[in-house]
Amino acid sequence: MELRQLTYFVAVCEELSFSRAAVRCYISQSAISHQIARLERDLGVPLFERSTRAVVPTDATMRLLPLAKQMLSLESAIRATVRTSGHRIRLAANMSFATRSLSAIAGARATHPDAEIEFVIKPFRQRITAVADGDCDLALIRGSVDEPGLAVEKLWVEDLVIATSAAHPLATREEVTLADLSAYPLLLPPEQEQVLLHNVIRAAFADLAAGPTYGPPIPPDHTATMELINRPEAWTVLYADSPTEGLVALSLAEHRLRIPVSAVLRSDTRRSPILSTLLSGLHRC
């Protein structure tokens, strides 16, 4: 039994989907299925009942899950305990924050030449857990969290981008309105994967007579660009730092779709000069 197998096991339990768990863990679906099968062989029990429609945990899974989470929490605690204090900072984020994060890290290192700052790629929930367990010093997220022991500091607000294919009927417009867009299918990832994005869209359309016309969800292993090329009548919403090659970015006339970006830290964090400089750099970026 390996800790990475327990990480994959917890992901499948929480997602109830091998494909979503694979996306969350940044590995292929076949790889995560293989590791879960190895874990089942090591333990001598089936952990999931698999069908074409659902992944159902077994009784053994429900007994193992709390212990697996405890093991992973202990791993994070061990890493946090043996870390060099003072000059080392771990920043958890995803790749969409890479440009801003690396710029802020470069500035912090210029001010503190002896600083060691790590940029760690983690999915949303793992970022929060890493900060709570002490494995990371701060995490960048879109939106906010309300959990005991954690503090949230707003860093900046980013605009969302309306994107279509070049063949979309509205692609040549200088400006569009939400009412214009409501007649065309909106493609988004499943709501359970992008709750914040769906909430922003609902709020934007709340005062309009016609809400958005939703198309099929974008599968985890597909890109928005390919989906829009295959469905030229559709549109989507992208984060500001998302790649838009091959797409047309439309200007929204009446108001902008905006979303806050925040830093998550432990409430009891003593801000070292390095951490303070890093946060200041993130504010300025």
Short mmCIF file of C-alpha atoms in Angstrom, two decimals:
data_model
loop_
_atom_site.label_atom_id
_atom_site.label_comp_id
_atom_site.label_asym_id
_atom_site.label_seq_id
_atom_site.Cartn_x
_atom_site.Cartn_y
_atom_site.Cartn_z
CA MET A 1 0.00 0.00 0.00
CA GLU A 2 1.31 3.45 -0.98
CA LEU A 3 0.27 6.92 0.13
CA ARG A 4 -0.41 7.93 -3.47
CA GLN A 5 -2.89 5.04 -3.73
CA LEU A 6 -4.68 6.39 -0.68
CA THR A 7 -4.74 9.84 -2.31
CA TYR A 8 -6.37 8.37 -5.42
CA PHE A 9 -8.73 6.29 -3.28
CA VAL A 10 -9.95 9.38 -1.38
CA ALA A 11 -10.39 11.27 -4.66
CA VAL A 12 -12.56 8.51 -6.15
CA CYS A 13 -14.60 8.33 -2.95
CA GLU A 14 -15.26 12.07 -2.98
CA GLU A 15 -15.85 12.41 -6.72
CA LEU A 16 -17.67 9.07 -7.21
CA SER A 17 -16.09 9.06 -10.64
CA PHE A 18 -12.78 7.69 -11.88
CA SER A 19 -12.60 10.32 -14.64
CA ARG A 20 -13.20 13.27 -12.29
CA ALA A 21 -10.78 11.82 -9.74
CA ALA A 22 -8.14 11.50 -12.47
CA VAL A 23 -8.57 15.15 -13.46
CA ARG A 24 -8.35 16.18 -9.80
CA CYS A 25 -5.13 14.20 -9.31
CA TYR A 26 -3.58 15.21 -12.65
CA ILE A 27 -3.18 11.66 -13.94
CA SER A 28 -4.93 9.60 -16.60
CA GLN A 29 -8.11 7.66 -15.88
CA SER A 30 -6.39 4.38 -16.77
CA ALA A 31 -3.57 5.14 -14.29
CA ILE A 32 -5.93 5.86 -11.40
CA SER A 33 -7.99 2.73 -12.21
CA HIS A 34 -4.77 0.68 -12.21
CA GLN A 35 -3.66 2.05 -8.83
CA ILE A 36 -7.07 1.44 -7.25
CA ALA A 37 -7.02 -2.13 -8.61
CA ARG A 38 -3.55 -2.62 -7.04
CA LEU A 39 -4.86 -1.30 -3.73
CA GLU A 40 -7.80 -3.71 -3.91
CA ARG A 41 -5.42 -6.62 -4.55
CA ASP A 42 -3.18 -5.57 -1.66
CA LEU A 43 -6.13 -5.35 0.72
CA GLY A 44 -7.91 -8.42 -0.65
CA VAL A 45 -11.29 -6.68 -0.90
CA PRO A 46 -13.21 -4.79 -3.61
CA LEU A 47 -13.48 -1.07 -2.83
CA PHE A 48 -15.89 0.04 -5.54
CA GLU A 49 -18.72 -1.51 -7.50
CA ARG A 50 -18.18 -0.29 -11.05
CA SER A 51 -20.80 0.10 -13.77
CA THR A 52 -21.18 2.23 -16.87
CA ARG A 53 -23.36 4.65 -14.90
CA ALA A 54 -22.00 4.84 -11.39
CA VAL A 55 -19.12 4.14 -9.00
CA VAL A 56 -20.50 2.81 -5.72
CA PRO A 57 -18.30 2.46 -2.58
CA THR A 58 -18.43 -0.89 -0.81
CA ASP A 59 -18.75 -1.41 2.95
CA ALA A 60 -14.98 -1.89 3.16
CA THR A 61 -14.51 1.50 1.50
CA MET A 62 -16.62 3.27 4.09
CA ARG A 63 -14.49 1.73 6.86
CA LEU A 64 -11.23 2.57 5.09
CA LEU A 65 -12.06 6.17 4.08
CA PRO A 66 -11.64 7.89 7.49
CA LEU A 67 -8.36 6.01 8.11
CA ALA A 68 -7.05 6.95 4.67
CA LYS A 69 -7.82 10.61 5.30
CA GLN A 70 -6.08 10.35 8.67
CA MET A 71 -2.99 8.83 7.02
CA LEU A 72 -2.82 11.62 4.41
CA SER A 73 -3.28 14.24 7.10
CA LEU A 74 -0.41 12.70 9.07
CA GLU A 75 1.78 12.82 5.96
CA SER A 76 1.10 16.56 5.61
CA ALA A 77 1.76 17.08 9.33
CA ILE A 78 5.10 15.23 9.06
CA ARG A 79 6.18 17.35 6.11
CA ALA A 80 5.16 20.54 7.94
CA THR A 81 7.01 19.48 11.11
CA VAL A 82 10.36 18.84 9.44
CA ARG A 83 10.27 21.82 7.11
CA THR A 84 12.91 24.49 7.57
CA SER A 85 11.16 27.46 9.16
CA GLY A 86 11.62 31.13 8.45
CA HIS A 87 13.19 31.19 4.98
CA ARG A 88 10.95 28.65 3.22
CA ILE A 89 7.46 29.37 1.89
CA ARG A 90 5.15 26.98 0.04
CA LEU A 91 2.51 28.55 -2.20
CA ALA A 92 -0.26 26.25 -3.44
CA ALA A 93 -2.14 27.21 -6.59
CA ASN A 94 -3.09 25.89 -10.01
CA MET A 95 -1.53 26.66 -13.38
CA SER A 96 -3.92 29.53 -14.13
CA PHE A 97 -2.16 31.51 -11.37
CA ALA A 98 1.36 30.65 -12.57
CA THR A 99 2.22 33.96 -14.27
CA ARG A 100 1.18 36.15 -11.34
CA SER A 101 2.66 33.80 -8.77
CA LEU A 102 6.07 33.51 -10.43
CA SER A 103 6.27 37.28 -10.81
CA ALA A 104 5.52 37.76 -7.10
CA ILE A 105 7.99 34.99 -6.16
CA ALA A 106 10.73 36.64 -8.24
CA GLY A 107 10.09 39.94 -6.45
CA ALA A 108 10.18 38.31 -3.02
CA ARG A 109 13.44 36.54 -3.81
CA ALA A 110 14.98 39.79 -5.07
CA THR A 111 14.18 41.37 -1.69
CA HIS A 112 15.12 38.26 0.32
CA PRO A 113 17.96 36.49 -1.57
CA ASP A 114 18.08 33.65 0.97
CA ALA A 115 14.37 32.85 0.57
CA GLU A 116 13.23 29.45 -0.68
CA ILE A 117 9.75 29.74 -2.18
CA GLU A 118 8.02 26.73 -3.71
CA PHE A 119 5.16 26.93 -6.20
CA VAL A 120 3.05 23.80 -5.66
CA ILE A 121 0.30 22.73 -8.08
CA LYS A 122 -2.76 21.33 -6.30
CA PRO A 123 -6.51 21.06 -7.04
CA PHE A 124 -8.82 23.41 -5.11
CA ARG A 125 -9.73 21.17 -2.17
CA GLN A 126 -6.16 19.91 -1.73
CA ARG A 127 -4.92 23.52 -1.61
CA ILE A 128 -7.24 24.27 1.30
CA THR A 129 -6.29 21.07 3.11
CA ALA A 130 -2.58 21.73 2.61
CA VAL A 131 -2.87 25.14 4.29
CA ALA A 132 -5.04 23.80 7.12
CA ASP A 133 -2.57 20.95 7.79
CA GLY A 134 0.48 23.22 7.66
CA ASP A 135 1.95 21.60 4.55
CA CYS A 136 1.65 24.92 2.65
CA ASP A 137 1.82 28.47 3.94
CA LEU A 138 -0.79 29.98 1.65
CA ALA A 139 -3.03 29.04 -1.25
CA LEU A 140 -4.49 31.05 -4.10
CA ILE A 141 -8.16 30.43 -4.87
CA ARG A 142 -11.01 32.02 -6.77
CA GLY A 143 -13.86 32.93 -4.46
CA SER A 144 -13.59 32.32 -0.73
CA VAL A 145 -13.84 29.67 1.97
CA ASP A 146 -15.28 29.77 5.45
CA GLU A 147 -13.53 27.15 7.56
CA PRO A 148 -12.32 27.22 11.18
CA GLY A 149 -8.65 28.06 11.55
CA LEU A 150 -8.33 29.67 8.12
CA ALA A 151 -8.17 33.34 7.13
CA VAL A 152 -8.97 34.70 3.67
CA GLU A 153 -7.30 37.81 2.24
CA LYS A 154 -8.69 39.29 -0.99
CA LEU A 155 -5.90 39.94 -3.50
CA TRP A 156 -7.48 41.11 -6.73
CA VAL A 157 -10.62 40.85 -8.86
CA GLU A 158 -10.36 39.38 -12.33
CA ASP A 159 -12.66 39.77 -15.29
CA LEU A 160 -14.16 36.74 -16.96
CA VAL A 161 -13.88 36.46 -20.74
CA ILE A 162 -16.78 35.68 -23.08
CA ALA A 163 -15.42 33.41 -25.82
CA THR A 164 -16.81 31.97 -29.05
CA SER A 165 -15.46 30.40 -32.20
CA ALA A 166 -14.75 32.70 -35.14
CA ALA A 167 -17.80 31.18 -36.85
CA HIS A 168 -20.27 32.25 -34.14
CA PRO A 169 -23.06 34.58 -35.38
CA LEU A 170 -22.00 37.23 -32.82
CA ALA A 171 -18.24 36.92 -33.36
CA THR A 172 -17.98 40.07 -35.50
CA ARG A 173 -19.86 42.28 -33.02
CA GLU A 174 -17.87 44.97 -31.21
CA GLU A 175 -20.03 44.42 -28.11
CA VAL A 176 -22.64 41.90 -27.01
CA THR A 177 -25.14 41.79 -24.17
CA LEU A 178 -26.17 38.89 -21.98
CA ALA A 179 -29.57 39.08 -23.65
CA ASP A 180 -27.85 38.57 -27.03
CA LEU A 181 -26.00 35.54 -25.67
CA SER A 182 -29.05 33.96 -24.01
CA ALA A 183 -30.29 32.66 -27.36
CA TYR A 184 -27.15 30.57 -27.88
CA PRO A 185 -26.00 27.47 -25.92
CA LEU A 186 -23.59 28.12 -23.06
CA LEU A 187 -20.91 25.46 -22.58
CA LEU A 188 -19.40 25.11 -19.10
CA PRO A 189 -17.73 22.34 -17.10
CA PRO A 190 -20.14 20.39 -14.84
CA GLU A 191 -21.36 22.50 -11.91
CA GLN A 192 -19.80 20.22 -9.30
CA GLU A 193 -16.40 21.03 -10.83
CA GLN A 194 -16.91 24.79 -11.27
CA VAL A 195 -19.48 25.86 -8.66
CA LEU A 196 -18.19 29.43 -8.51
CA LEU A 197 -18.37 29.92 -12.27
CA HIS A 198 -21.97 28.67 -12.39
CA ASN A 199 -22.92 30.96 -9.49
CA VAL A 200 -21.46 34.01 -11.27
CA ILE A 201 -23.44 33.20 -14.42
CA ARG A 202 -26.68 32.71 -12.49
CA ALA A 203 -26.23 36.03 -10.69
CA ALA A 204 -25.48 37.86 -13.96
CA PHE A 205 -28.66 36.57 -15.62
CA ALA A 206 -30.87 36.94 -12.52
CA ASP A 207 -32.51 40.21 -13.63
CA LEU A 208 -33.06 39.19 -17.25
CA ALA A 209 -36.28 37.78 -18.62
CA ALA A 210 -34.40 34.94 -20.30
CA GLY A 211 -31.66 33.05 -18.55
CA PRO A 212 -28.76 31.29 -20.25
CA THR A 213 -29.46 28.37 -22.56
CA TYR A 214 -27.16 25.63 -21.30
CA GLY A 215 -25.55 23.23 -23.72
CA PRO A 216 -24.03 19.90 -22.69
CA PRO A 217 -21.32 20.11 -20.00
CA ILE A 218 -17.71 20.23 -21.18
CA PRO A 219 -16.20 16.80 -20.30
CA PRO A 220 -13.15 16.83 -18.01
CA ASP A 221 -10.87 15.55 -20.76
CA HIS A 222 -12.02 18.11 -23.36
CA THR A 223 -10.98 21.72 -23.89
CA ALA A 224 -13.30 24.69 -24.26
CA THR A 225 -11.54 25.58 -27.53
CA MET A 226 -12.31 22.24 -29.13
CA GLU A 227 -15.90 22.25 -27.87
CA LEU A 228 -16.53 25.69 -29.38
CA ILE A 229 -14.94 24.72 -32.67
CA ASN A 230 -17.16 21.64 -32.81
CA ARG A 231 -20.22 23.73 -31.80
CA PRO A 232 -19.73 27.12 -33.51
CA GLU A 233 -23.12 28.41 -32.32
CA ALA A 234 -22.11 28.04 -28.65
CA TRP A 235 -20.24 30.33 -26.23
CA THR A 236 -18.43 29.95 -22.95
CA VAL A 237 -16.89 31.89 -20.07
CA LEU A 238 -13.18 31.66 -19.36
CA TYR A 239 -10.99 32.92 -16.56
CA ALA A 240 -8.85 35.88 -17.58
CA ASP A 241 -5.60 33.87 -17.72
CA SER A 242 -7.08 30.98 -19.71
CA PRO A 243 -5.67 30.37 -23.20
CA THR A 244 -7.87 31.82 -25.97
CA GLU A 245 -5.89 30.80 -29.06
CA GLY A 246 -8.31 29.98 -31.87
CA LEU A 247 -11.20 31.74 -30.13
CA VAL A 248 -12.80 35.17 -30.33
CA ALA A 249 -13.05 37.16 -27.07
CA LEU A 250 -16.23 39.26 -26.98
CA SER A 251 -16.67 42.53 -25.10
CA LEU A 252 -19.70 42.56 -22.79
CA ALA A 253 -21.66 45.81 -23.11
CA GLU A 254 -23.69 46.38 -19.96
CA HIS A 255 -21.39 45.13 -17.23
CA ARG A 256 -18.47 42.83 -16.63
CA LEU A 257 -18.46 39.37 -15.16
CA ARG A 258 -15.97 39.49 -12.32
CA ILE A 259 -14.65 37.08 -9.75
CA PRO A 260 -12.46 37.63 -6.66
CA VAL A 261 -9.09 35.96 -6.15
CA SER A 262 -7.98 35.40 -2.56
CA ALA A 263 -5.10 34.09 -0.49
CA VAL A 264 -5.92 31.48 2.13
CA LEU A 265 -3.69 31.30 5.23
CA ARG A 266 -3.95 29.74 8.66
CA SER A 267 -5.50 32.16 11.16
CA ASP A 268 -2.52 31.74 13.51
CA THR A 269 0.11 32.35 10.82
CA ARG A 270 2.92 34.64 11.94
CA ARG A 271 3.76 36.61 8.84
CA SER A 272 7.48 36.51 8.23
CA PRO A 273 9.07 39.30 6.16
CA ILE A 274 9.27 36.88 3.22
CA LEU A 275 5.58 35.97 3.41
CA SER A 276 4.60 39.62 3.78
CA THR A 277 6.68 40.57 0.71
CA LEU A 278 5.17 37.72 -1.30
CA LEU A 279 1.62 38.79 -0.42
CA SER A 280 2.43 42.41 -1.30
CA GLY A 281 3.73 41.22 -4.66
CA LEU A 282 0.55 39.27 -5.31
CA HIS A 283 -1.51 42.36 -4.46
CA ARG A 284 0.44 44.46 -6.98
CA CYS A 285 0.51 41.95 -9.84
#
